[in-house]
Amino acid sequence: MVDAIKPLARSTARTGSDAGLGGFGALFDLRAAGFLDPLLVATTDGVGTKLKIAIATGRHDTVGIDLVAMCVNDLIVQGAEPLLFLDYYATGKLEVAHGRAIVAGIAEGCRQAGCALVGGETAELPGMYSGGDYDLAGFSVGAVERERVLTGAGVAAGDLVLGIASSGVHSNGYSLVRRIVEKTGLGWDAPAPFAPDKSLAEALLTTTRIYVRSLLPPIRDGLVKALAHITGGGLLENIPRVLPAGLGVTIDAGAWDLPPVFQWLGREGQIAPAELARTFNCGIGMVAVATPEHAAALTARLTQCGETVTTIGRVIAVPPDGQRVTVTAMEHLWRV
């Protein structure tokens, strides 16, 4: 297994790290990477029960990208450049082909994010996992110059809220997704009702979008005041995490179209609109806050990088016990 993944790790080498495996720890040279007065930022996350679809269908080559995405997207919201990535892969019995496919996905995610895969742990735990089950956890370290760290402290009433499109469900809410699929009676190899050119498994395993390369340059140019990674909790719970006290946002749900996958999940699962908004990203994978003067330039920069960007709201003042996220025109967006 180690021999099989060494070339994959080497393919992620970057300035500051040679991404070699075999030592007890990995070194990173911040000075060589161009940092002068950096703060380190560390994150950890997993893929959750999306793995159950990969296991059931034998599709193991995408979940590694998800693993990296869930970690590095949390780094970028603080303005940090991802530098290092490590993984923990635990299974009942190691299948080298499966393990290599998983790590190949992790390496691809690292290349997309510009970070080095410097190590990890592969554990065979037959007393804990059976039937081909496995679990993944990821750990990422990034750095940001002290004066460029994004804290959200500068956000003010009147700033604009930009929604950056997701690639799909990303990696949250899959226990509910799997229950809905079970209720419909559809097989994983059946055409996806919301994307007939793909199987249901292929569509639901669409990888989490990695926003690092698109967002780092405008962050460094001072165009971004705050970012929120829209994961579990959706727009309702994640945006307030980056707002100062006394501020909230009003979101216009009619500003963007609900992607077909969420329309299908809402309809088949009979999910109440507020619960749909709290469980899934509903088509918005990342939210950026910018001044009205910078919003057009930020939108143009992100669009040039292949992102789909929509102005979805505005920052407003709220009383201490007020609602931090107000959604208008919900009936337009969540027609389930």
Short mmCIF file of N, CA and C in Angstrom, two decimals, residues 12-20 25-35 81-85 114-118 141 143:
data_model
loop_
_atom_site.label_atom_id
_atom_site.label_comp_id
_atom_site.label_asym_id
_atom_site.label_seq_id
_atom_site.Cartn_x
_atom_site.Cartn_y
_atom_site.Cartn_z
N THR A 12 2.10 15.79 -5.33
CA THR A 12 1.54 16.97 -4.70
C THR A 12 2.62 17.90 -4.14
N ALA A 13 3.89 17.61 -4.39
CA ALA A 13 4.98 18.43 -3.85
C ALA A 13 4.81 19.89 -4.25
N ARG A 14 5.15 20.78 -3.33
CA ARG A 14 5.05 22.22 -3.58
C ARG A 14 6.20 22.92 -2.85
N THR A 15 6.39 24.18 -3.15
CA THR A 15 7.45 24.94 -2.49
C THR A 15 7.23 24.93 -0.98
N GLY A 16 8.26 24.52 -0.26
CA GLY A 16 8.19 24.42 1.19
C GLY A 16 8.11 23.00 1.68
N SER A 17 7.71 22.07 0.78
CA SER A 17 7.58 20.66 1.17
C SER A 17 7.87 19.78 -0.03
N ASP A 18 8.59 18.67 0.21
CA ASP A 18 8.85 17.74 -0.89
C ASP A 18 7.79 16.64 -0.97
N ALA A 19 6.84 16.62 -0.01
CA ALA A 19 5.73 15.67 -0.01
C ALA A 19 6.20 14.22 -0.07
N GLY A 20 7.30 13.91 0.56
CA GLY A 20 7.77 12.53 0.62
C GLY A 20 7.19 11.80 1.81
N GLY A 25 7.41 12.27 10.81
CA GLY A 25 6.73 13.56 10.75
C GLY A 25 7.17 14.28 9.49
N ALA A 26 6.43 15.33 9.13
CA ALA A 26 6.73 16.08 7.91
C ALA A 26 7.15 17.50 8.27
N LEU A 27 8.15 18.01 7.56
CA LEU A 27 8.64 19.36 7.77
C LEU A 27 8.08 20.27 6.68
N PHE A 28 7.86 21.53 7.04
CA PHE A 28 7.46 22.52 6.03
C PHE A 28 8.24 23.80 6.28
N ASP A 29 8.79 24.38 5.22
CA ASP A 29 9.60 25.59 5.31
C ASP A 29 8.74 26.79 4.93
N LEU A 30 8.23 27.51 5.93
CA LEU A 30 7.37 28.66 5.67
C LEU A 30 8.12 29.78 4.95
N ARG A 31 9.39 29.95 5.27
CA ARG A 31 10.17 31.00 4.62
C ARG A 31 10.32 30.70 3.12
N ALA A 32 10.58 29.44 2.78
CA ALA A 32 10.72 29.09 1.37
C ALA A 32 9.41 29.30 0.61
N ALA A 33 8.28 29.17 1.33
CA ALA A 33 6.98 29.36 0.70
C ALA A 33 6.60 30.83 0.59
N GLY A 34 7.48 31.72 1.06
CA GLY A 34 7.26 33.15 0.88
C GLY A 34 6.57 33.87 2.00
N PHE A 35 6.39 33.22 3.15
CA PHE A 35 5.70 33.87 4.27
C PHE A 35 6.70 34.65 5.12
N GLU A 81 -3.72 30.03 3.04
CA GLU A 81 -3.31 29.19 1.92
C GLU A 81 -3.03 27.78 2.44
N PRO A 82 -3.69 26.74 1.91
CA PRO A 82 -3.41 25.38 2.37
C PRO A 82 -1.97 24.99 2.03
N LEU A 83 -1.28 24.42 3.00
CA LEU A 83 0.12 24.02 2.82
C LEU A 83 0.30 22.52 2.90
N LEU A 84 -0.26 21.90 3.95
CA LEU A 84 -0.07 20.48 4.23
C LEU A 84 -1.40 19.77 4.36
N PHE A 85 -1.40 18.49 4.00
CA PHE A 85 -2.59 17.66 4.23
C PHE A 85 -2.15 16.29 4.71
N GLY A 114 -3.50 23.07 -4.06
CA GLY A 114 -2.12 23.56 -3.99
C GLY A 114 -1.40 23.20 -2.71
N CYS A 115 -1.84 22.13 -2.02
CA CYS A 115 -1.17 21.73 -0.79
C CYS A 115 -0.50 20.37 -0.97
N ALA A 116 0.43 20.06 -0.10
CA ALA A 116 1.22 18.83 -0.20
C ALA A 116 0.64 17.74 0.69
N LEU A 117 0.47 16.56 0.13
CA LEU A 117 0.08 15.38 0.91
C LEU A 117 1.36 14.83 1.54
N VAL A 118 1.52 15.07 2.84
CA VAL A 118 2.81 14.78 3.48
C VAL A 118 2.79 13.55 4.36
N VAL A 141 -3.24 21.97 7.27
CA VAL A 141 -2.61 23.14 7.89
C VAL A 141 -2.36 24.17 6.80
N ALA A 143 -1.49 28.70 6.14
CA ALA A 143 -0.86 29.88 6.73
C ALA A 143 -1.40 31.13 6.05
#
